[in-house]
Coordinates of C-alpha atoms and ligand atoms in Angstrom, one line a residue:
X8 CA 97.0 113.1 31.9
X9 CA 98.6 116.7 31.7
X10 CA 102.1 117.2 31.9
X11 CA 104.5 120.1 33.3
X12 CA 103.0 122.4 36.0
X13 CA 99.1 122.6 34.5
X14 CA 96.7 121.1 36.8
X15 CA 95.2 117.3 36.3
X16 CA 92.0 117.5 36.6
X17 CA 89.6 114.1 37.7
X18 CA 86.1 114.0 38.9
X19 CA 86.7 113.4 42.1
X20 CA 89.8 113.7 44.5
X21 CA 90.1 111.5 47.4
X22 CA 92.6 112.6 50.0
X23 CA 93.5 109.3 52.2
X24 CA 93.4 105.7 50.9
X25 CA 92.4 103.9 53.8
X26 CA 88.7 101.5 54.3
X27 CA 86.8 105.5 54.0
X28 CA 88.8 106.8 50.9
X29 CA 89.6 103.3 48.8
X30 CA 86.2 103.0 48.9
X31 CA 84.6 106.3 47.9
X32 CA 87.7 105.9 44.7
X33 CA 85.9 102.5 43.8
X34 CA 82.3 103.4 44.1
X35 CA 83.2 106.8 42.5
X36 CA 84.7 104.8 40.0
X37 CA 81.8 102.1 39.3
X38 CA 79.5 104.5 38.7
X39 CA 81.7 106.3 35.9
X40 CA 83.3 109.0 37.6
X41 CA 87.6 110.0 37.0
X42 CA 88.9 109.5 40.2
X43 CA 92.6 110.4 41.8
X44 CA 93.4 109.0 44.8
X45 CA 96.5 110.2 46.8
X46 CA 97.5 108.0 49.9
X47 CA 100.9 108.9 51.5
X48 CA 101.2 105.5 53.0
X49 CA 99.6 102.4 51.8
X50 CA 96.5 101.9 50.7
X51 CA 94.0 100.2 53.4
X52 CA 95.2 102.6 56.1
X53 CA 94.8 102.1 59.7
X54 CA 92.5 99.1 59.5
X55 CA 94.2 96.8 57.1
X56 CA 98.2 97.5 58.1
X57 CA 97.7 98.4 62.1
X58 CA 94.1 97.8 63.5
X59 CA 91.3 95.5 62.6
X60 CA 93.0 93.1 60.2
X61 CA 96.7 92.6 62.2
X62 CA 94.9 92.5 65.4
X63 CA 92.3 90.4 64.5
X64 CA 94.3 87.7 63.3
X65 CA 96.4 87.5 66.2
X66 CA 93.1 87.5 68.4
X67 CA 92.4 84.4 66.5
X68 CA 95.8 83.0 67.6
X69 CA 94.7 83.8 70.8
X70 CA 91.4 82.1 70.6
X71 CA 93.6 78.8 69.8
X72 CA 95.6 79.1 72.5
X73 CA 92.7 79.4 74.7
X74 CA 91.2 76.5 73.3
X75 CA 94.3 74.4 74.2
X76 CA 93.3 74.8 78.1
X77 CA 89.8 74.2 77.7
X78 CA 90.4 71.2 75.5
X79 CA 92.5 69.7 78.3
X80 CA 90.5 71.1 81.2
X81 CA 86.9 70.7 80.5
X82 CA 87.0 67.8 77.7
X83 CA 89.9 65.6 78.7
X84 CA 91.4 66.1 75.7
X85 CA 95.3 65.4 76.7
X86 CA 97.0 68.4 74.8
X87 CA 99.3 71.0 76.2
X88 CA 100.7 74.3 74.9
X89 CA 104.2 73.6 73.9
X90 CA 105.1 77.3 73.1
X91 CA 104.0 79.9 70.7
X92 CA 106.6 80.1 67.7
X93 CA 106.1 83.9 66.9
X94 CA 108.1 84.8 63.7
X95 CA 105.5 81.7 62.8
X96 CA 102.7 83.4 64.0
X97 CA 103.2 86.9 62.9
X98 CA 104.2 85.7 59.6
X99 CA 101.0 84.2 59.1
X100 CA 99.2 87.7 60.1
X101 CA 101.5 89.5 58.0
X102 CA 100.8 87.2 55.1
X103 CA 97.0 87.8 55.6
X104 CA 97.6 91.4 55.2
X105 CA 99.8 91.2 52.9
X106 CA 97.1 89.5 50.6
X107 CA 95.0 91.8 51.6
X108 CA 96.7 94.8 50.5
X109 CA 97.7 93.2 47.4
X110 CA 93.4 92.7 46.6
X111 CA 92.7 96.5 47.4
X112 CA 95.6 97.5 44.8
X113 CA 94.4 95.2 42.4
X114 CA 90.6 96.0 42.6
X115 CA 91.7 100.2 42.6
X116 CA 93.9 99.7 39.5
X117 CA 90.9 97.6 37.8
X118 CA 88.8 100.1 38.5
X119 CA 90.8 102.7 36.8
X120 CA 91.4 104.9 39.6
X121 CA 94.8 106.8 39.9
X122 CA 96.6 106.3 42.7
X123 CA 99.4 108.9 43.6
X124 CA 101.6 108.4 46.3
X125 CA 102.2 111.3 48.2
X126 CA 100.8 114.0 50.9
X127 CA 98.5 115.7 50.2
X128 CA 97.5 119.5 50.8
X129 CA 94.8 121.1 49.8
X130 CA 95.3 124.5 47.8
X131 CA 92.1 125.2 47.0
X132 CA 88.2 124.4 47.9
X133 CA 88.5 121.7 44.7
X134 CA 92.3 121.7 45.0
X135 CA 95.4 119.6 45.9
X136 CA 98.9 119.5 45.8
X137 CA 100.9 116.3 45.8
X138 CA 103.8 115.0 44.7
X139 CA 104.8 118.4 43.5
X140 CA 101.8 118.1 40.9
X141 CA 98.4 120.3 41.6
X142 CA 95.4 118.3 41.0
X143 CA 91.5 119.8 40.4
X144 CA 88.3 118.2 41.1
X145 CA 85.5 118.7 39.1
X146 CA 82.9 117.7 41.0
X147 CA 84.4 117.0 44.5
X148 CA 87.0 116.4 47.0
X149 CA 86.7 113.9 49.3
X150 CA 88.9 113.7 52.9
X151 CA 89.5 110.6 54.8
X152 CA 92.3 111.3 56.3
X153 CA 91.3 108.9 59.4
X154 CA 93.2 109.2 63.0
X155 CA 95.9 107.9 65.2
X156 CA 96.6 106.9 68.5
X157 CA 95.7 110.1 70.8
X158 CA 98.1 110.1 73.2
X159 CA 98.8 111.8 77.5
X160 CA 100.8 114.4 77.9
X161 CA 104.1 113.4 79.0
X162 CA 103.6 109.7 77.9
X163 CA 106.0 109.3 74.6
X164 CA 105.6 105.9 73.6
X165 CA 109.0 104.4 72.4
X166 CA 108.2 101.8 70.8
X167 CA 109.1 99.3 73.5
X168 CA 108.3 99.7 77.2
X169 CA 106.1 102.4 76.4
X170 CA 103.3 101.6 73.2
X171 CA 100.3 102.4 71.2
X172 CA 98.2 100.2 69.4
X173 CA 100.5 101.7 66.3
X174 CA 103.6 99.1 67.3
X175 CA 102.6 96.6 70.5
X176 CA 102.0 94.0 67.9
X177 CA 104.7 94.6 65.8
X178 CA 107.7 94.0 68.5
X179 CA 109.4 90.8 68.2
X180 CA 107.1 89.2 71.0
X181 CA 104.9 90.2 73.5
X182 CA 105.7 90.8 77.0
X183 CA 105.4 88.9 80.0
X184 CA 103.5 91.4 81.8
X185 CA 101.6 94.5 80.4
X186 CA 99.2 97.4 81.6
X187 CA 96.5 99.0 79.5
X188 CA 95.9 101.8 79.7
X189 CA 92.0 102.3 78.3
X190 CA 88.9 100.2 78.5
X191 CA 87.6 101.0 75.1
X192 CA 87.3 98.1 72.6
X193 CA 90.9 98.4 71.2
X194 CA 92.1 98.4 74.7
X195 CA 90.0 95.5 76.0
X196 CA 91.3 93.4 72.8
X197 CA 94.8 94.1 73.3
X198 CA 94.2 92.9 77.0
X199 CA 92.4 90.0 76.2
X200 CA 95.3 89.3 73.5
X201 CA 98.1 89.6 76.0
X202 CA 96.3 87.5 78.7
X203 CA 95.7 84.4 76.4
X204 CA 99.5 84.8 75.4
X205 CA 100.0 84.1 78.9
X206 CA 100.4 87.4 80.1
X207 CA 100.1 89.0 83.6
X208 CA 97.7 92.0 82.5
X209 CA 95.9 95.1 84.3
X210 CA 93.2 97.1 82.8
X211 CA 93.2 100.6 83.8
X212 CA 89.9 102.8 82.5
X213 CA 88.8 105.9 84.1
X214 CA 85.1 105.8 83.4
X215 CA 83.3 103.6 86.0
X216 CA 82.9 100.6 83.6
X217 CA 84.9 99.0 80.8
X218 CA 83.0 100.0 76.9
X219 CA 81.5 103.2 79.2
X220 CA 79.5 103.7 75.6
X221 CA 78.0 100.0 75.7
X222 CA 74.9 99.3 77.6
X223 CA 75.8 98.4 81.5
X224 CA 75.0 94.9 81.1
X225 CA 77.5 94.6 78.6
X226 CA 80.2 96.2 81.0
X227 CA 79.2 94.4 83.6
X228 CA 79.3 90.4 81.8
X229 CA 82.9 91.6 80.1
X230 CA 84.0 92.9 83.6
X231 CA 83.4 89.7 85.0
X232 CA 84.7 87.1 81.5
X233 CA 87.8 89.3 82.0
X234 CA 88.2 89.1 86.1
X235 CA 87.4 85.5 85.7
X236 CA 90.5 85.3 82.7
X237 CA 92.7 86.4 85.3
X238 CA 93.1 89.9 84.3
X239 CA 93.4 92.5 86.8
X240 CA 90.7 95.0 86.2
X241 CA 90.8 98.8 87.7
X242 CA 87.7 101.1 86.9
X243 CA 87.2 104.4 87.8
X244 CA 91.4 104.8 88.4
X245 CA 93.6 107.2 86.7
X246 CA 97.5 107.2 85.7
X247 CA 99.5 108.7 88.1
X248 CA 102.6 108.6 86.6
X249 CA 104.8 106.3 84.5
X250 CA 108.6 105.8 85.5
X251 CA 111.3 103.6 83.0
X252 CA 113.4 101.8 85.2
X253 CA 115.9 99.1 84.8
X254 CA 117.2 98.4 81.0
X255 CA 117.5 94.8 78.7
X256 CA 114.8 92.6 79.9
X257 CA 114.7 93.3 83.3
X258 CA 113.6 97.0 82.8
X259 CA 110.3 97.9 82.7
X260 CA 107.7 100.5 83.7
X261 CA 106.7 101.3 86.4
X262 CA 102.8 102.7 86.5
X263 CA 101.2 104.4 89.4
X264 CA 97.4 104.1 89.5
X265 CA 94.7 105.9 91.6
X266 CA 92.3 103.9 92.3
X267 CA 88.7 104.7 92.8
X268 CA 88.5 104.1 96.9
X269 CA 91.6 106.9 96.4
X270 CA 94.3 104.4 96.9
X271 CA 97.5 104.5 94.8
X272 CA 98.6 101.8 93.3
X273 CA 102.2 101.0 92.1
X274 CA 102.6 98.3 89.1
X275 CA 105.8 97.0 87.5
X276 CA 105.0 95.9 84.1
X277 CA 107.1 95.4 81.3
X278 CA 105.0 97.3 79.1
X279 CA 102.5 100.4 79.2
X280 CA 99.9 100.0 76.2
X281 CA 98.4 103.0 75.7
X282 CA 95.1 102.8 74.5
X283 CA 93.0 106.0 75.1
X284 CA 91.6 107.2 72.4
X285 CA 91.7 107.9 68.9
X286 CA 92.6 111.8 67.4
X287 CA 91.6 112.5 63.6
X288 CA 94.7 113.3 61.7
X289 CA 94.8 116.6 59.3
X290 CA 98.4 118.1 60.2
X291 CA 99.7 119.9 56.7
X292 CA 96.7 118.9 55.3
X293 CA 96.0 122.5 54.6
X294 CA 92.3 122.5 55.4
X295 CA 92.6 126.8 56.0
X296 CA 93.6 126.8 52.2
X297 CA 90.0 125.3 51.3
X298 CA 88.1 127.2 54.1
X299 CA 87.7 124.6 56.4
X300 CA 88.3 124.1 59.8
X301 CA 88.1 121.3 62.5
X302 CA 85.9 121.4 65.4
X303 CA 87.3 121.3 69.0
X304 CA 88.5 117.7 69.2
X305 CA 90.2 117.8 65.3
X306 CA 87.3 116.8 63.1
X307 CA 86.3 117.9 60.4
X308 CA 82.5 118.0 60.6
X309 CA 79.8 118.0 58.2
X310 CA 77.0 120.8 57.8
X311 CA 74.7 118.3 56.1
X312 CA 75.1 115.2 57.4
X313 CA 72.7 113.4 54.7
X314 CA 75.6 114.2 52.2
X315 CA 78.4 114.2 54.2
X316 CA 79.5 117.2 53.0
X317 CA 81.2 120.3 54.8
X318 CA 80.1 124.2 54.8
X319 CA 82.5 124.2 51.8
X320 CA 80.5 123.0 49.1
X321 CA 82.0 119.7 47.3
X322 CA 84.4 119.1 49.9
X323 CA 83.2 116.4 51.9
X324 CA 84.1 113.9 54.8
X325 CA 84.1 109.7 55.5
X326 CA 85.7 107.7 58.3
X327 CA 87.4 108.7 61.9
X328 CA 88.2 112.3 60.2
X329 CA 84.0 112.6 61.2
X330 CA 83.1 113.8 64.7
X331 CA 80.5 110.9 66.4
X332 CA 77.9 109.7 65.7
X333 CA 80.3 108.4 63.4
X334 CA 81.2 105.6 65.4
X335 CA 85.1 105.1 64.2
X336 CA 84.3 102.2 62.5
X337 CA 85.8 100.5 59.9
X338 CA 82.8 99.0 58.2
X339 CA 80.9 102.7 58.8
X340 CA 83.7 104.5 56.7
X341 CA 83.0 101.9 54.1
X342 CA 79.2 103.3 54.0
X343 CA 80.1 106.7 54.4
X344 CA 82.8 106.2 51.2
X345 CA 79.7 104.5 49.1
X346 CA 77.5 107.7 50.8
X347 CA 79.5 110.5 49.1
X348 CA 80.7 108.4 46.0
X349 CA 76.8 108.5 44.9
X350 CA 76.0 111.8 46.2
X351 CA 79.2 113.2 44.1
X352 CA 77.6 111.1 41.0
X353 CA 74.8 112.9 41.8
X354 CA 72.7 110.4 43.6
X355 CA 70.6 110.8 46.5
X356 CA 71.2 107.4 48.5
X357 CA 69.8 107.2 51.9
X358 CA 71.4 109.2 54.5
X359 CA 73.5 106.4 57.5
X360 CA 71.5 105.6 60.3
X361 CA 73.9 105.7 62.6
X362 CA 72.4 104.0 65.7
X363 CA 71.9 100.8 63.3
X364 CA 75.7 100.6 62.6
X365 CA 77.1 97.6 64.5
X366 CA 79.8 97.4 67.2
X367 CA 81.7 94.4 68.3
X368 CA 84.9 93.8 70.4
X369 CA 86.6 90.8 69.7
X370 CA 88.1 90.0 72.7
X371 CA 87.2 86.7 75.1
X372 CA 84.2 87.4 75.8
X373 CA 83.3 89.0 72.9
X374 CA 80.6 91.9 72.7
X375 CA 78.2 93.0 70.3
X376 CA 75.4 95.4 69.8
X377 CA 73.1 97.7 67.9
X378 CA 70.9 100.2 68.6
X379 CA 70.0 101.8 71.6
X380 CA 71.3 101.3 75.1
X381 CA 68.6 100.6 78.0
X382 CA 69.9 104.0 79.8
X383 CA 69.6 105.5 76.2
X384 CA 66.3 104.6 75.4
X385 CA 65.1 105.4 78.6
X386 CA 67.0 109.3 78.2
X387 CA 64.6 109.6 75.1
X388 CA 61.4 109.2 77.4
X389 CA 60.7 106.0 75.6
X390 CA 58.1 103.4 77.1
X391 CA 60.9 100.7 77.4
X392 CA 60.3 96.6 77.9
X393 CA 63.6 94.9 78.1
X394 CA 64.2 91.0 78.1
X395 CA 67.7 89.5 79.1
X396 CA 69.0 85.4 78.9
X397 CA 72.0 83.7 79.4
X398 CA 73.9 81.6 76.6
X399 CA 74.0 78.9 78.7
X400 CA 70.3 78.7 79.0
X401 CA 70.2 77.3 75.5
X402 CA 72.6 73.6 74.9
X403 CA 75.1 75.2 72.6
X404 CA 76.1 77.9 75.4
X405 CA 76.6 74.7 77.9
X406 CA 79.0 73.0 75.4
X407 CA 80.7 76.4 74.4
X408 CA 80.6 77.3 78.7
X409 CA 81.5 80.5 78.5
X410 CA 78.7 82.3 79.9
X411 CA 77.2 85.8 77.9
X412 CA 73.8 87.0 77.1
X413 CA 71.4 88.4 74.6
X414 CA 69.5 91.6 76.2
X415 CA 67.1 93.4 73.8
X416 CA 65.1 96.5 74.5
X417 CA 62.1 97.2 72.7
X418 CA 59.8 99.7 73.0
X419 CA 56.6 98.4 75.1
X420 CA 53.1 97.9 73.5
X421 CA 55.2 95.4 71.2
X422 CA 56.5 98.3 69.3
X423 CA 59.9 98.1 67.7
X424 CA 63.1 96.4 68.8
X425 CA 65.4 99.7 70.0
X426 CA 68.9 97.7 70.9
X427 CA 70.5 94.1 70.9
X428 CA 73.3 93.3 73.1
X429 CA 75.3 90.2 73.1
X430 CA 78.2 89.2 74.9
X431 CA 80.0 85.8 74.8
X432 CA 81.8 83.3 72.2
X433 CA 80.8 84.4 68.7
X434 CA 78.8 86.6 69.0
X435 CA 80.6 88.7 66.6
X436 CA 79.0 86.6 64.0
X437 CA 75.6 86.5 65.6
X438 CA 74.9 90.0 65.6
X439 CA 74.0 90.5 62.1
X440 CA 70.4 89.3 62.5
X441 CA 69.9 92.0 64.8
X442 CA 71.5 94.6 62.5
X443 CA 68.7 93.9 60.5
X444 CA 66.0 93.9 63.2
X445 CA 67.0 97.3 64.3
X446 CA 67.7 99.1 60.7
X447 CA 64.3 97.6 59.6
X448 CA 62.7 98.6 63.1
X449 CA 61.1 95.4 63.4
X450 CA 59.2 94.1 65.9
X451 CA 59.3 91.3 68.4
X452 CA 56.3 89.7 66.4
X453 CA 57.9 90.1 63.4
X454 CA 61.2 87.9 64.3
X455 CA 59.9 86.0 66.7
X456 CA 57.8 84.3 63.5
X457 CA 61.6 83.2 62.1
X458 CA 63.1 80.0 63.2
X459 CA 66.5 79.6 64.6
X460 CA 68.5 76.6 64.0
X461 CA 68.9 74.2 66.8
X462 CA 71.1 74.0 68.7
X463 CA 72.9 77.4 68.2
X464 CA 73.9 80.0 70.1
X465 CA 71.1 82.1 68.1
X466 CA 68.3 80.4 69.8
X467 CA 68.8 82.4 72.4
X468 CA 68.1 85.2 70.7
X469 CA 65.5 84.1 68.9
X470 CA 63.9 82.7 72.2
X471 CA 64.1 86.5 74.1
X472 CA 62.1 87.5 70.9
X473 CA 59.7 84.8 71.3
X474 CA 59.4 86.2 75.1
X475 CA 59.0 89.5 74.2
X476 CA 56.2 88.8 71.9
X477 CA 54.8 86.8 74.1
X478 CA 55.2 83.0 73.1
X479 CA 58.2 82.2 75.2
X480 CA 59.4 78.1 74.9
X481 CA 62.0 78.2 77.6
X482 CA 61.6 81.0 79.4
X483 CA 58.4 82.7 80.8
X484 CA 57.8 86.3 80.1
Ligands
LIG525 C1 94.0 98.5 66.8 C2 92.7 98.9 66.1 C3 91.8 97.9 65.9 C4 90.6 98.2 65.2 N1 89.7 97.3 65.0 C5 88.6 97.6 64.3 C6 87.6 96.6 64.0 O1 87.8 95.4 64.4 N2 86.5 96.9 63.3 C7 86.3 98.2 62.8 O2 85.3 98.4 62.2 N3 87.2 99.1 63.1 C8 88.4 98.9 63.8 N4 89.3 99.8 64.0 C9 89.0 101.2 63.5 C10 89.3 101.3 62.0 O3 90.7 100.9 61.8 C11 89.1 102.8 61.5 O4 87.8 103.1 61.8 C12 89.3 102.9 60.0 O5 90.7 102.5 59.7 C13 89.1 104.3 59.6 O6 89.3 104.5 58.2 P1 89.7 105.8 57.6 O7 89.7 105.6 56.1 O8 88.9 106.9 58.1 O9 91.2 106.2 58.1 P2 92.6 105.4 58.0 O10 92.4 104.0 57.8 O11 93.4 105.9 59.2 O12 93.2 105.9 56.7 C14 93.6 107.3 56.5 C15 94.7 107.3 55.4 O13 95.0 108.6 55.1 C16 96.3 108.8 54.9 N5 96.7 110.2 55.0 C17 96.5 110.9 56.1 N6 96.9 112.2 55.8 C18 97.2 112.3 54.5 C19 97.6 113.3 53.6 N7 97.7 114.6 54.0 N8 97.9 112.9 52.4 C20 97.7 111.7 51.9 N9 97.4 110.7 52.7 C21 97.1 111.0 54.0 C22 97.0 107.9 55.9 O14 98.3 107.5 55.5 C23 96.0 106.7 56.0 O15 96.4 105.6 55.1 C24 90.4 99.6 64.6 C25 91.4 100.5 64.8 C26 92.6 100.2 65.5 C27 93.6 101.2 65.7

């Protein structure tokens, strides 16, 4: 290290330590390169300390508490739900994240990459300032400076009646009564979440059906899991307006909806969960400095997408900073942070395929797919064969009872698979199979030669493979 006001130069600087930067630092790393990485927060950003990993575990939670009524309701098991003991319960999810954290410090320091604790701006096309030091890159700069809740105009979440997914896990309960705003996956968990907690919940999306960039079969089954869950669900309506009223625990909100026939619709609700979107986040971030700009919705987007790098040679991009097709994803920022860590080693590893990158929502139903859509594939002019089955065609949906489906499209002739969709218990885990089958544009031949194990939810996937290549067992083609 330099000392006094001379530049410290690395190999690589890495602006943002969440699942997109921590990663390019430790591939950068692995494969020899000096890496500084400058995180003003804590390392694991959005997904370890306020998304995927927090929310997850408390959808778990939730999953147990839905198990409690069906254990007593469909299996005459004689147990009831004596109460949920939060501070219990959230310590468990903190601990979890906690540990967490704790193992992506640890591997970073092992790996020998510097963190510095700061903001960081950048000076320069291979410079930053942090900390009141000025680093240099040698070879690159890397941003993954990720996103935040994007919120309405007018609508300032306080924390309490009125939250984003930053904070409406982190109160000292949840509410007896909430309204989402947003049909997207982190609004349809947060729904799902509330509702098994025993909540009264509405669902408020604008676009005509819940996941609007999920094939409408998938809509349509989580539509109706949800409805059927009790939760009031409202497409094609927009906020009207959004009114505090009352104070302590009697106050609330009070949201006025428009619903689709044109009707307004008042609802008093404890809570308004805002859930509409994510915005990338580059505020004093400088990126004028380096030559950069972002495009009309606040990304900062590649020129060459195969290298993830911007018009600015050696600066380049991973995670939600990226404009679609990066999907948002946690485990797609990993890949993009491997991407550019071998590309700045000088590497040529295979550009993402970002069709093939999977998508889940973990709420009750669950969803997961890869690939193309039906409606997608059909947009691309593509001869299109499509096969759909229930879960509970095969045993293990009838003991799990929760209804779902497996819908593939493949292209006809017995070309190759184009999209999986599932929806139903688990299927989170299941889609990784088809992950596969759609990066390795395999054909229905292909997997329907692979045996599932029996009885599993999987069979029916396997078994709309065996249809599709024409050897159906239980169901004819
Ligand atoms: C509620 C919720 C649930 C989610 N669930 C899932 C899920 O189940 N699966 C999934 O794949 N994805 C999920 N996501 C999305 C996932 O969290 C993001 O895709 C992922 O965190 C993006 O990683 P990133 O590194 O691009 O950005 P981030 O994780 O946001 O990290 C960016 C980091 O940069 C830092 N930073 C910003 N500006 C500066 C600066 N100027 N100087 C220094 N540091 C800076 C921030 O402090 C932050 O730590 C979820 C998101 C939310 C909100």
């Amino acid at each position: 290290m330099t000392s006094g006001n001379e530049p410290d130069t690395a190999d690589v600087l890495v602006v943002g330590g969440g699942t997109g930067g921590y990663s390019t630092a430790l591939r950068a790393a692995a494969l020899g390169l000096d890496v500084v990485l400058v995180e003003r927060d804590l390392v694991g950003g959005t997904c370890l300390h306020r998304g995927c990993i927090p929310s997850k575990a408390m959808l778990h939670a939730a999953e147990l508490v839905d198990g409690i009524a069906e254990a007593r309701e469909r299996w005459g098991v004689k147990a009831t739900l004596d109460a949920v003991d939060w501070p219990a319960l959230t310590a468990t999810r903190d601990d979890i994240v906690a540990r967490n954290h704790r193992g992506v410090e640890a591997h970073l320091a092992h790996a020998g990459v510097r963190v510095v604790r700061a903001a960081a701006r950048l000076t320069g096309p291979r410079s930053v300032a942090a900390g009141g030091r000025e680093y240099t890159a040698r070879r690159g700069v890397v941003l993954a400076t990720g996103s935040r809740p994007r919120l309405l105009p007018g609508l300032v979440p306080d924390g309490r009646r009125v939250v984003t997914s930053d904070d409406a896990l982190f109160a000292p309960g949840l509410p007896d009564s909430v309204l989402v705003l947003g049909g997207g996956a982190i609004g349809v968990e947060y729904a799902s979440l509330h509702r098994s907690m025993g909540a009264r919940v509405v669902l408020v999306e604008a676009a005509e059906r819940l996941l609007p960039l999920e094939d409408a079969e998938v809509s349509r089954q989580l539509g109706r899991g949800l409805r059927r869950r009790g939760i009031e669900l409202l497409t094609g309506a927009r906020l009207t307006g959004a009114e505090p009223y009352g104070s302590g625990d009697g106050g609330g909100v009070r949201v006025t909806v428009l619903t689709d026939r044109g009707e307004t619709r008042v609802h008093e609700v404890a809570r308004l969960l805002v859930a509409v979107g994510r915005e990338p986040v580059t505020d004093g971030l400088g990126l004028a400095a380096a030559g950069l700009a972002t495009d009309a919705r606040g990304h900062v987007a590649p020129a060459d997408w195969a290298r993830l790098e911007t018009a600015v040679p050696g600066i380049h991009v991973v995670g939600d900073l990226l404009p679609p097709p990066s999907p948002g994803l946690a485990h797609a920022s990993f890949a993009e942070g491997l991407l550019v860590a071998e590309v700045l080693a000088g590497g040529a590893p295979r550009p993402i395929d970002y069709p093939a990158v999977p998508r889940v929502t973990y709420s009750s139903p669950q969803t997961a797919s890869v690939g193309l859509t039906e409606q997608q594939a059909r947009d691309r002019g593509l001869d299109v064969v499509v096969n759909t089955m229930p879960l509970t065609a095969v045993a293990k949906g009838m003991v799990h009872g929760q209804g779902g489906s497996v819908k593939v499209v493949a292209t006809g002739g017995g070309g190759p698979v184009l999209g999986v969709h599932l929806v139903g218990p688990h299927v989170s885990e299941m889609i990784a199979e088809s992950q596969l089958i759609v990066g390795w544009e395999a054909e229905p031949a292909d997997v329907a030669w692979h045996i599932h194990p029996h009885p599993t939810l999987s069979e029916a996937v396997g078994e709309v493979f065996l249809t599709l290549a024409g050897r159906g067992l239980h169901q004819s083609a």
